[in-house]
Coordinates of C-alpha atoms and ligand atoms in Angstrom, one line a residue:
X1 CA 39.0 27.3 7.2
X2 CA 35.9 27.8 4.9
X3 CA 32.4 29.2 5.7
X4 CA 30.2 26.9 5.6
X5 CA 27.7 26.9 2.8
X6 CA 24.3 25.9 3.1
X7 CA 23.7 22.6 1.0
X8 CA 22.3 22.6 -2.5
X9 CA 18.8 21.2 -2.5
X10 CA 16.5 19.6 -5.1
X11 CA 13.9 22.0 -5.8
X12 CA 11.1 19.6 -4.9
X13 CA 10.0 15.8 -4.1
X14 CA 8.9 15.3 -7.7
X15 CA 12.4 17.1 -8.8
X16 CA 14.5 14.2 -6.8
X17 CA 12.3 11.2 -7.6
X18 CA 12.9 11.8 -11.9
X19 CA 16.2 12.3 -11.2
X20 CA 16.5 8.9 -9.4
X21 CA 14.0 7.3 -11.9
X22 CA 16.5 8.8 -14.5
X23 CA 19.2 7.3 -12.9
X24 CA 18.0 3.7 -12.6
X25 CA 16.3 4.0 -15.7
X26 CA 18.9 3.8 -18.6
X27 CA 20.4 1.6 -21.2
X28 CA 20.0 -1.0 -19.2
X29 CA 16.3 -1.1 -19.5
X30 CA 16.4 -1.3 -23.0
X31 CA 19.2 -3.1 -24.0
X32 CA 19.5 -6.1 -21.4
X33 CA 15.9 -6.4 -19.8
X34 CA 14.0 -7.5 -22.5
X35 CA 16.9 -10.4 -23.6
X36 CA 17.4 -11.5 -20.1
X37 CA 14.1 -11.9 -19.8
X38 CA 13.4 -13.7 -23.1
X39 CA 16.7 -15.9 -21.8
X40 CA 15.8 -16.8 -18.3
X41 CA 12.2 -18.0 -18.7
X42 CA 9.8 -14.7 -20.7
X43 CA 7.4 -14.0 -18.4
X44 CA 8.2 -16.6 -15.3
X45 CA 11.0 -14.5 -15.2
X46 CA 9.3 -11.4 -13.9
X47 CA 9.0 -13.4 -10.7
X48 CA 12.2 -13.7 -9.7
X49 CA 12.8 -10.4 -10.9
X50 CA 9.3 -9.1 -9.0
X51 CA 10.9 -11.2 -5.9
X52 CA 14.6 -9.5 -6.4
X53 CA 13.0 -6.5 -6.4
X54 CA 11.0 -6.5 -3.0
X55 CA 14.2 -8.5 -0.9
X56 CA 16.6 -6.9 -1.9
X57 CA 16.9 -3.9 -4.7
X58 CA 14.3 -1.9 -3.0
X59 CA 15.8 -2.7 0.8
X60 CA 19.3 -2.0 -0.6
X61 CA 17.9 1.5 -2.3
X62 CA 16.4 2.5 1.0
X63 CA 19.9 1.7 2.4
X64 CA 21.5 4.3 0.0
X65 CA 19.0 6.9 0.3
X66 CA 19.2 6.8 4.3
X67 CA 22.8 6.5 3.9
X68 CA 22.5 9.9 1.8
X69 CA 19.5 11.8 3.4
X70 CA 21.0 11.0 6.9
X71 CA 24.4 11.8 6.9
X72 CA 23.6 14.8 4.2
X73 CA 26.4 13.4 2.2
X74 CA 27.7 11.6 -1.2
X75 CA 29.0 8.3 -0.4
X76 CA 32.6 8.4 1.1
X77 CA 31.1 11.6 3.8
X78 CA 28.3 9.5 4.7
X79 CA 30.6 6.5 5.5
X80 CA 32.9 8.1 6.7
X81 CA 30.2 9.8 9.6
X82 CA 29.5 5.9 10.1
X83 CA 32.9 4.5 10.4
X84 CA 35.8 6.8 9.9
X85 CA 38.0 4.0 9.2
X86 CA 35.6 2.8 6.1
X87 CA 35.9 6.0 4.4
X88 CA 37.6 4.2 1.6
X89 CA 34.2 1.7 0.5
X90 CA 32.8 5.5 -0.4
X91 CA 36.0 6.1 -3.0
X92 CA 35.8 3.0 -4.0
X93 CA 32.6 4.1 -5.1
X94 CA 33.6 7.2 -6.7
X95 CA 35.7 5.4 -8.7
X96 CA 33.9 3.2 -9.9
X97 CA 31.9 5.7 -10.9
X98 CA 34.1 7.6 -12.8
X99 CA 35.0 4.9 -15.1
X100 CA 31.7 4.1 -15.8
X101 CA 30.7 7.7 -16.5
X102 CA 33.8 7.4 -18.8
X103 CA 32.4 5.1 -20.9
X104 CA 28.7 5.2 -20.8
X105 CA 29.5 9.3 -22.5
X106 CA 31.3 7.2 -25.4
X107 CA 28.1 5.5 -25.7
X108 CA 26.0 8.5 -25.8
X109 CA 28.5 9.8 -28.4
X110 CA 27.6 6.8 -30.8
X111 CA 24.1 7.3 -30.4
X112 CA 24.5 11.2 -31.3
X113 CA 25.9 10.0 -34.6
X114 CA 23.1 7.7 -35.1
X115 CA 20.1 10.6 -34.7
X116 CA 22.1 12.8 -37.3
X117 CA 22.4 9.7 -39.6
X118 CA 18.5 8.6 -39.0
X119 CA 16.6 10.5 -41.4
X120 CA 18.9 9.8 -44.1
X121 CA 18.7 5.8 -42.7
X122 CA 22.3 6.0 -43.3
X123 CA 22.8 2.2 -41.7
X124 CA 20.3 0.5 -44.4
X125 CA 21.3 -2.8 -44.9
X126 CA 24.4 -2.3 -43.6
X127 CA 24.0 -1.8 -40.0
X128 CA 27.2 -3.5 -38.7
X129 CA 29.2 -2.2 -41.0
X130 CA 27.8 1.3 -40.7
X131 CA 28.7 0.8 -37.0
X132 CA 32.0 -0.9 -37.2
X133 CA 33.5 0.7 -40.0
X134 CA 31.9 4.4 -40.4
X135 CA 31.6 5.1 -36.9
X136 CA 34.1 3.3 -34.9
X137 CA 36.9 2.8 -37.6
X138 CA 36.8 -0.4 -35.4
X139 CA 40.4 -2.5 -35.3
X140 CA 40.9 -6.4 -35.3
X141 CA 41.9 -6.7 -31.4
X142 CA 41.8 -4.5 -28.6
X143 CA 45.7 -4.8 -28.9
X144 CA 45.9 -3.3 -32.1
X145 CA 45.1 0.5 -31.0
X146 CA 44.0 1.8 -34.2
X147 CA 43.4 5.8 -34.5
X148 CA 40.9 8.0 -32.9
X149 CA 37.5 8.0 -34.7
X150 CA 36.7 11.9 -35.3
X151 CA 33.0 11.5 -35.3
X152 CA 32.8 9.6 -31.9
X153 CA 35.3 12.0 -30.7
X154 CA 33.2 15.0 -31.3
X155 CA 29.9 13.8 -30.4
X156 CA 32.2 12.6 -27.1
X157 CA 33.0 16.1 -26.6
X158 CA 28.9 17.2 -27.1
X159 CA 27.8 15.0 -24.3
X160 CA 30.2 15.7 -22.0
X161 CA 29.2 20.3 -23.2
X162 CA 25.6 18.8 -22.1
X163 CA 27.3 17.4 -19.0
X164 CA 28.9 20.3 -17.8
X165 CA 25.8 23.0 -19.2
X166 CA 23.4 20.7 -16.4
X167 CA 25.6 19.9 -13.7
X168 CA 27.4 22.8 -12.9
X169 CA 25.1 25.3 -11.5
X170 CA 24.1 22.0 -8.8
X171 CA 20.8 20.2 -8.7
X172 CA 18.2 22.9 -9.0
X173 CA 18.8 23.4 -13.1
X174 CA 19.3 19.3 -13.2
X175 CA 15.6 18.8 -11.3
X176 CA 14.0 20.5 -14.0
X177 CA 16.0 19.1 -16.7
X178 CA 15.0 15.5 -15.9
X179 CA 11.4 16.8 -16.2
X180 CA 11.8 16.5 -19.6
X181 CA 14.6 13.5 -20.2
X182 CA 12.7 11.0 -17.7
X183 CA 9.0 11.2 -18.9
X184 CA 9.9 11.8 -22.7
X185 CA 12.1 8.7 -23.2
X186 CA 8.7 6.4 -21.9
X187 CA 6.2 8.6 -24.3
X188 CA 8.8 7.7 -27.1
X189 CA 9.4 4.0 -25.9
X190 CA 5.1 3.5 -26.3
X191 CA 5.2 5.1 -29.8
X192 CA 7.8 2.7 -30.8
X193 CA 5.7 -0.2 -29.0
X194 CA 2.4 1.1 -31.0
X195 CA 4.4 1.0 -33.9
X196 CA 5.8 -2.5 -33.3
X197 CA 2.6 -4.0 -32.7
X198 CA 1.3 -3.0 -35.4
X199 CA 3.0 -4.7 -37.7
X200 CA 3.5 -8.4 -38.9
X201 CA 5.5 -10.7 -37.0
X202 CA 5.3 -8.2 -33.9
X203 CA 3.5 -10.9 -31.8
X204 CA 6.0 -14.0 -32.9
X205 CA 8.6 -11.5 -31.5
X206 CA 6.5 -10.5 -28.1
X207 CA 5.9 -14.8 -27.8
X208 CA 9.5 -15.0 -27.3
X209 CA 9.6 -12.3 -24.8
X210 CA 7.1 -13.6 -22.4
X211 CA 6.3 -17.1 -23.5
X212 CA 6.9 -18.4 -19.8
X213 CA 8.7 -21.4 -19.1
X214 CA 8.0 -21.6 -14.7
X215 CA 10.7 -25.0 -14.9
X216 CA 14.0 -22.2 -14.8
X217 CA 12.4 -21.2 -11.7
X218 CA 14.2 -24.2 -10.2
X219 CA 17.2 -22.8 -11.8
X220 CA 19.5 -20.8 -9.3
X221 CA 21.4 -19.2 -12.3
X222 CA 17.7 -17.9 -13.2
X223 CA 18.2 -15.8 -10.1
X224 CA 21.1 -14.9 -10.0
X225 CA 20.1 -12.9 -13.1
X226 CA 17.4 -11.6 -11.6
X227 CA 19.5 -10.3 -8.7
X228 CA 22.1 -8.6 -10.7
X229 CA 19.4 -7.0 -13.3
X230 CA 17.5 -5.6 -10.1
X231 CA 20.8 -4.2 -8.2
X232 CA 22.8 -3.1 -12.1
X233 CA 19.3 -1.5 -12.9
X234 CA 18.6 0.8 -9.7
X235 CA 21.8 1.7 -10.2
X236 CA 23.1 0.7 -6.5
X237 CA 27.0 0.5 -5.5
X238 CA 27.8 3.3 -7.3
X239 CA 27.4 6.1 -4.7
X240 CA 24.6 7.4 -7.4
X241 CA 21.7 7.1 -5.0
X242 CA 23.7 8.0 -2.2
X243 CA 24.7 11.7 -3.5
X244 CA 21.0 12.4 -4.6
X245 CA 19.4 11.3 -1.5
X246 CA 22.3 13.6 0.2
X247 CA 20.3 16.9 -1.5
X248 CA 17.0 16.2 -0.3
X249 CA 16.1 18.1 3.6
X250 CA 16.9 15.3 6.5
X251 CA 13.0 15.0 6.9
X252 CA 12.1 14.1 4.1
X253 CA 10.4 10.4 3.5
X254 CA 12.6 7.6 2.0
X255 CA 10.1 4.5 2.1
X256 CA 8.3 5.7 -0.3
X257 CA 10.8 7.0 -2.5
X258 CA 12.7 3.9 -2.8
X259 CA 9.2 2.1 -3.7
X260 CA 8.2 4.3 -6.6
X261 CA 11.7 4.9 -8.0
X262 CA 12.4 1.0 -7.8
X263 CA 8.3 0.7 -9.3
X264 CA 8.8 3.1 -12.1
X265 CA 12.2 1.6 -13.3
X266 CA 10.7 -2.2 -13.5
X267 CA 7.9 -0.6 -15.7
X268 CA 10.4 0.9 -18.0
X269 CA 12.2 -1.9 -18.6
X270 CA 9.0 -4.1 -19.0
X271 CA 7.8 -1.4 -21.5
X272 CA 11.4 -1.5 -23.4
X273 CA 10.7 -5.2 -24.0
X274 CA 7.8 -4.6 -26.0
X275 CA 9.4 -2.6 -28.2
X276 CA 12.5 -4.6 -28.6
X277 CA 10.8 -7.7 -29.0
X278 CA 8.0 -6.7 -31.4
X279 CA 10.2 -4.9 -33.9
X280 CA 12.6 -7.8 -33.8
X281 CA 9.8 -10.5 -34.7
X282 CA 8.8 -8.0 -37.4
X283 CA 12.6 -8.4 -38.7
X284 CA 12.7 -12.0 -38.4
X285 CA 9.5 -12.2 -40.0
X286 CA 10.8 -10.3 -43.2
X287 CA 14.3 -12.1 -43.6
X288 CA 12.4 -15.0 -42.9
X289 CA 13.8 -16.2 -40.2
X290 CA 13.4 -17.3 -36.7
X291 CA 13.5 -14.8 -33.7
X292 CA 15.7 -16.4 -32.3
X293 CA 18.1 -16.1 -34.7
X294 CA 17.7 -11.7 -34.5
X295 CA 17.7 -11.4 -30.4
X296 CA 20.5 -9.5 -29.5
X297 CA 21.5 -7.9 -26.4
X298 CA 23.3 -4.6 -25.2
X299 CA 25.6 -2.7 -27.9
X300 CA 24.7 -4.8 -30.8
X301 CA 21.0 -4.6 -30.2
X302 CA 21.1 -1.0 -30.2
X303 CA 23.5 -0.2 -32.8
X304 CA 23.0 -3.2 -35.0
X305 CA 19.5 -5.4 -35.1
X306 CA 17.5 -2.7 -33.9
X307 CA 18.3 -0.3 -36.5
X308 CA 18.5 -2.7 -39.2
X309 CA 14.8 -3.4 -38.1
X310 CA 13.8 -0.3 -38.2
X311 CA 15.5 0.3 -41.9
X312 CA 13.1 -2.3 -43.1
X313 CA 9.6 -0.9 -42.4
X314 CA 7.5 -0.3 -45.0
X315 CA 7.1 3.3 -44.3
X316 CA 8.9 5.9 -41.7
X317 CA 12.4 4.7 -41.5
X318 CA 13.8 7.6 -40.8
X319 CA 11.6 9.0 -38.8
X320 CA 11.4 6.0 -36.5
X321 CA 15.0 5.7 -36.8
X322 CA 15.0 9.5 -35.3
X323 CA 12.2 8.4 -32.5
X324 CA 14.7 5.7 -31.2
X325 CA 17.6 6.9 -31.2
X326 CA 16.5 10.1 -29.1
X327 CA 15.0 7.3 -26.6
X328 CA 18.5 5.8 -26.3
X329 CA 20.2 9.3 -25.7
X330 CA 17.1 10.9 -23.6
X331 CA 17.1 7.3 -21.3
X332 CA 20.9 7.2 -21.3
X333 CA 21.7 11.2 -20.6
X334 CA 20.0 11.2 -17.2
X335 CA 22.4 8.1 -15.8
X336 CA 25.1 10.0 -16.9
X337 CA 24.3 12.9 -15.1
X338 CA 23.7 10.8 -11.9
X339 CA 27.0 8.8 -11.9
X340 CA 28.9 12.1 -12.8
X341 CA 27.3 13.7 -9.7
X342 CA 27.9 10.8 -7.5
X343 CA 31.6 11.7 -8.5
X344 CA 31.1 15.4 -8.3
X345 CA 29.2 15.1 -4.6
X346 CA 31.9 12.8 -3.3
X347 CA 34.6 15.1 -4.1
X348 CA 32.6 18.5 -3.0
X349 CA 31.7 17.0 0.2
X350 CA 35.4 16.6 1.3
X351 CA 37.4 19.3 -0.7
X352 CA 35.1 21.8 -1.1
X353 CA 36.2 23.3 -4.3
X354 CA 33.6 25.6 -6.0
X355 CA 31.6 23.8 -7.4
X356 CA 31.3 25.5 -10.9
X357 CA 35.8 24.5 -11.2
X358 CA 34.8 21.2 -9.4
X359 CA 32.3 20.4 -12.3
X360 CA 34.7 22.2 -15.1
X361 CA 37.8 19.8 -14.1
X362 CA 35.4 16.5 -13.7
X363 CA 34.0 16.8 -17.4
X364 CA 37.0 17.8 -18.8
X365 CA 38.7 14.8 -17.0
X366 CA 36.0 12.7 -17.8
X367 CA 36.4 13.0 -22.2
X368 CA 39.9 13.0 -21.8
X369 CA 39.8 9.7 -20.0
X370 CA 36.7 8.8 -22.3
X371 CA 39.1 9.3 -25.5
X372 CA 40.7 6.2 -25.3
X373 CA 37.1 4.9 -26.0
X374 CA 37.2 6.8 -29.3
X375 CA 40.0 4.7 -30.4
X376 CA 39.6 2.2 -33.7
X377 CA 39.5 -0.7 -30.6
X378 CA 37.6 1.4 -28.3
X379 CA 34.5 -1.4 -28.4
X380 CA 37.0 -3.8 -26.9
X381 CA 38.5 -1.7 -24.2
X382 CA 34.6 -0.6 -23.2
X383 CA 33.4 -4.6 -22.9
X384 CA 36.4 -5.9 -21.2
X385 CA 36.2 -2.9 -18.5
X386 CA 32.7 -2.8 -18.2
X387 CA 32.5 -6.6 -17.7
X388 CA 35.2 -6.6 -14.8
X389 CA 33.8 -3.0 -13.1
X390 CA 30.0 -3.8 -13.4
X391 CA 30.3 -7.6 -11.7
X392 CA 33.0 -7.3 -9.4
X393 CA 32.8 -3.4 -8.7
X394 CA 29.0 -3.3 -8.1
X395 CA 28.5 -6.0 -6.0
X396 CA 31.6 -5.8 -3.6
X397 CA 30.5 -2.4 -2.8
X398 CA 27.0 -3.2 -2.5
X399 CA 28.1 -6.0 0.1
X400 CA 30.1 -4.1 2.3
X401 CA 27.6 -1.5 2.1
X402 CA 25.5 -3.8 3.9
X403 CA 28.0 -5.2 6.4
X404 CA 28.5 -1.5 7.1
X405 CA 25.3 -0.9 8.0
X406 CA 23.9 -4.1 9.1
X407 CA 26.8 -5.2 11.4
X408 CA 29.1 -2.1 12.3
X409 CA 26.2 0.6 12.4
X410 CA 23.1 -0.8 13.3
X411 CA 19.9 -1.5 11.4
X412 CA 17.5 -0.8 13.4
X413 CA 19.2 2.4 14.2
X414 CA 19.0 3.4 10.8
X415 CA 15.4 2.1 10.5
X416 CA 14.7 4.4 13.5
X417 CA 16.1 7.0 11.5
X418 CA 13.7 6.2 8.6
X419 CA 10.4 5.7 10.3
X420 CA 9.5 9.0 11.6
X421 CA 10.2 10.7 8.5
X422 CA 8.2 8.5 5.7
X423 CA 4.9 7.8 4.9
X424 CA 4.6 4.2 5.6
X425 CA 6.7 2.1 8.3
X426 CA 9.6 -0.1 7.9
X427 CA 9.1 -3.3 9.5
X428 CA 11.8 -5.3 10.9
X429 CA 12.3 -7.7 7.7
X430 CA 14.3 -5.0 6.3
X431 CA 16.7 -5.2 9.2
X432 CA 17.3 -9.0 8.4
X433 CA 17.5 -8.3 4.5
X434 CA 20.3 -5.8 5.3
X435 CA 22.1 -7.7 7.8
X436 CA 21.9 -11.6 5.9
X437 CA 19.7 -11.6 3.0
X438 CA 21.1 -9.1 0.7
X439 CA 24.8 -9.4 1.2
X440 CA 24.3 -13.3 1.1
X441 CA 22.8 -12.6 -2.9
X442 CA 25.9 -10.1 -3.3
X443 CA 28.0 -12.2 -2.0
X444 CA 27.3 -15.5 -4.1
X445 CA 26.9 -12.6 -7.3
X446 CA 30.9 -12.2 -6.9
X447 CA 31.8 -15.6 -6.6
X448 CA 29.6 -16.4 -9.7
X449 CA 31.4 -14.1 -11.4
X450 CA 34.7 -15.1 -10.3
X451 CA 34.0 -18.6 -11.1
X452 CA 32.8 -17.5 -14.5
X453 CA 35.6 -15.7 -15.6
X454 CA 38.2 -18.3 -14.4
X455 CA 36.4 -21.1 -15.9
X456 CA 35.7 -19.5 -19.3
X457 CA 37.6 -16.7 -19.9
X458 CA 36.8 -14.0 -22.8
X459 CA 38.3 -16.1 -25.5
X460 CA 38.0 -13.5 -28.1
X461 CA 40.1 -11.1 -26.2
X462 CA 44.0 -11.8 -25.5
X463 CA 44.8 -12.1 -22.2
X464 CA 47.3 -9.5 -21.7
X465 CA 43.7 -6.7 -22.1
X466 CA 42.3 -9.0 -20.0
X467 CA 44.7 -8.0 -17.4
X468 CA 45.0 -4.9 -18.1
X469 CA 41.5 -3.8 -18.4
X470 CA 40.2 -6.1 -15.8
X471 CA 42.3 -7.1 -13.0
X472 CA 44.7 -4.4 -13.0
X473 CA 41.9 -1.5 -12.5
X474 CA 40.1 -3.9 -10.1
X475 CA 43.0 -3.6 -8.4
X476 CA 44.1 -0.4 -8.5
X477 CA 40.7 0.9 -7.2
X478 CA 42.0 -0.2 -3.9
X479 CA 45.0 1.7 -3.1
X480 CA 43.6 4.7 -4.8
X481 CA 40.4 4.6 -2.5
X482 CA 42.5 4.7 0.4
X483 CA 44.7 7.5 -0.6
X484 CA 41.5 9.2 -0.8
X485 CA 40.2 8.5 1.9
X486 CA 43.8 9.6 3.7
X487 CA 43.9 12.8 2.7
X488 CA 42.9 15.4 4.9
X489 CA 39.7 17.0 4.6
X490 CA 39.3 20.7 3.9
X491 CA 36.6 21.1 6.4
X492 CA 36.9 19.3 9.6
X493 CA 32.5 19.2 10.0
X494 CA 33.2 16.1 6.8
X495 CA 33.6 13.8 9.3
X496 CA 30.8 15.1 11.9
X497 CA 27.7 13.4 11.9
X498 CA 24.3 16.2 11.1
Ligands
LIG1 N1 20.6 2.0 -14.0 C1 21.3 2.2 -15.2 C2 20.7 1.3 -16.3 O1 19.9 0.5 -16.1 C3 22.7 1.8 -15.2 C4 23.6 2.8 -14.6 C5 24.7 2.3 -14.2 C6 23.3 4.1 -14.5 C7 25.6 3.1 -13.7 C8 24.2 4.9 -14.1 C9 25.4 4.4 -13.7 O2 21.1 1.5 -17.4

């Protein structure tokens, strides 16, 4: 048996809340705000979205970080001090986790090559091919492997250096690290929005954005997008909030927390839009076209349109080129360091190995699993396991989160837990959103997807990926969370409750 070691701790309040800002606040806010916006209504969407926010993202956050701050534990210790027996939800989890984190460091590694190829404009007028072809050495079908693209590789390899240089002295070095990678991303994102508005076409681009259209509000597909922006964004199921709420002292307000975290991440994304949108309807305006026919979303709005915009202003290509891509990376690096935590906390908590080897073997695990990313049909691998591990995975954890909590533990339990400690009072609604409202919207989120990708399947991809970078690691989660969760702890206090 061990000696116990006291727990890390975040150096301060201000230190945890960037780092959970920095978490919920990543590519997501960027890259898939603004167009699901612009797609479910412009600005009548922000009330669903306001309304998703308030029921159940910021209930559910306030779940996590009492899940975390209570049980002083990443997400398969705290569940386990709930429920022995539901242990396994935590890995589940963890895993999750760790094949996002695999993937989201290949994106980071793309956007490395970008900002050394931005003050050159390296992409001008040939942004997709620049992307396809010099960076990705991309193949014809995710079947057809191709070979490993050495400038993704090694810019794979920086991110994950970066990893490893924050993370593995604990969460002191990474509180004062996101001083600097949560506000600078937002100073950037308004200079690109200053820049955007100023030009022509800007406010044809920012009509499509917000122009509101309140009939979709009749739509339930409306909110269902709302939903699933509000629980990808804060970055819940993933054990991420969990593990960062699990460093901060047991007395130490949650309420609060979970309001300006959830507050600051909407702003972001709303921010992002303007800056998407304007510097779009400045593109469309040029190649004379409508916006419509520019609005992207997710890896080919980053990689592609945007920087093809941005290689077409007048003046300061390069150096705008330079300002965006750092937002990408600066936004982006802080939710890698949360979801590689998540995994590092998880696996601390119960096998207490020190933590600098811990952190050594997860980053070194996490490129080499990463470098089938780097392949010539890498792009295909990343969009048919991030489709299947982002719908299914976060909302079936999410919901059983909730049953956890609101049926087998007890919500009002856990809100007596939170009261005392935070600056403003729970009321009892949260007890129903936990118990009905939120896994009902989780619940009806998997189904949608299911439904979705029986009835129209990815037709570009042959079935056989489909299977084996969808269902099969759906699947496969399963019995690997309860192996997990069977093996013996190294220190019998994991399953005692604080
Ligand atoms: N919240 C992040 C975003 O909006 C998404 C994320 C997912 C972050 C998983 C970390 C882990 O981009």
């Amino acid at each position: 048996m061990k000696i116990k070691v006291a727990r890390d701790r975040w150096l301060n309040r201000p230190a945890f809340l960037f780092a959970a800002i920095g978490s919920a606040a990543g590519l997501g806010n960027a890259w898939r705000f603004p167009y699901v916006c612009y797609q479910n209504g412009g600005g009548a969407f922000l009330i669903p979205f306001l309304i998703a926010l308030i029921t159940a993202g910021i209930p559910l956050l306030i779940l996590e970080f009492a899940l975390g701050q209570k049980m002083q534990a990443g997400a398969p210790g705290a569940i386990a001090k709930i429920k022995k027996g539901w242990e396994g939800l935590g890995w589940g989890a963890i895993i999750i986790s760790f094949v996002i984190m695999t993937y989201y460091a290949v994106i980071m590694a793309w956007g490395w090559n970008y900002l050394t190829s931005s003050l050159s404009v390296a992409w001008r007028g040939k942004a997709a091919e620049f992307f396809y072809r010099d960076i990705l050495s991309l193949t014809v079908s995710p079947l057809n492997l191709g070979e490993i693209s050495v400038p993704v590789i090694i810019g794979l390899a920086l991110t994950w250096l970066i990893v490893w240089l924050i993370l593995h002295r604990g969460v002191k070095v990474l509180g004062k690290v996101v001083l600097i990678t949560v506000p600078l991303p937002v100073i950037l994102l308004l200079i690109l929005t200053i820049r955007a508005i100023s030009l022509p076409g800007a406010f044809e681009g920012l009509s499509y954005y917000l122009k509101p259209d309140f009939s979709v509000l009749l739509d339930y597909n409306v909110w269902l997008a709302a939903y699933s922006q509000v629980f990808f964004s804060l970055s819940l199921g993933f054990g991420i909030m969990i593990a960062y709420a699990s460093y901060l002292p047991r007395k130490s307000d949650i309420t609060s927390n979970a309001i300006i975290t959830a507050i600051a991440d909407a702003l972001i994304a709303f921010i992002a839009g303007f800056a998407v949108f304007g510097t779009l309807g400045y593109m469309a305006g040029v190649q004379n076209v409508d916006v419509e026919g520019v609005v992207t979303e997710g890896i080919a709005l980053a990689f592609i349109a945007y920087p093809e915009a941005i290689s077409l202003l007048p003046v300061g290509a390069g150096i705008f080129g330079l300002i965006f891509f750092l937002t990408l990376i600066t936004l982006g690096i802080d939710s890698v360091f949360s979801i590689t935590e998540a995994v590092i906390t998880g696996f601390d908590d119960k096998f207490k190995i020190s933590r600098s080897n811990l952190v050594a073997i997860i980053c070194i695990l996490g490129f080499l699993s990463g470098i089938i990313f780097t392949f010539g049909s890498g792009l295909y691998w990343l969009d048919i396991i991030d489709f299947f591990i982002t719908n299914f995975g976060l909302a079936i954890i999410g919901l059983l989160q909730c049953i956890l909590v609101g049926w087998v533990y007890n919500p009002a339990k856990m809100r007596a837990f939170i009261n005392p400690i935070s600056d403003r009072n729970l009321g009892v609604w949260w007890d129903y959103s936990i118990k009905y409202f939120t896994p009902f919207v989780l619940g009806i989120s998997v189904i949608a997807a299911l439904i979705q990708r029986i009835r129209f399947p990815y037709q570009d991809y042959p079935t056989s990926s489909l299977f084996l970078g969808g269902w099969l690691i759906i699947v496969l989660i399963i019995p690997i969370s309860f192996f997990l969760a069977k093996v013996k702890a190294s220190q019998d206090d994991f399953y005692l409750k604080p």
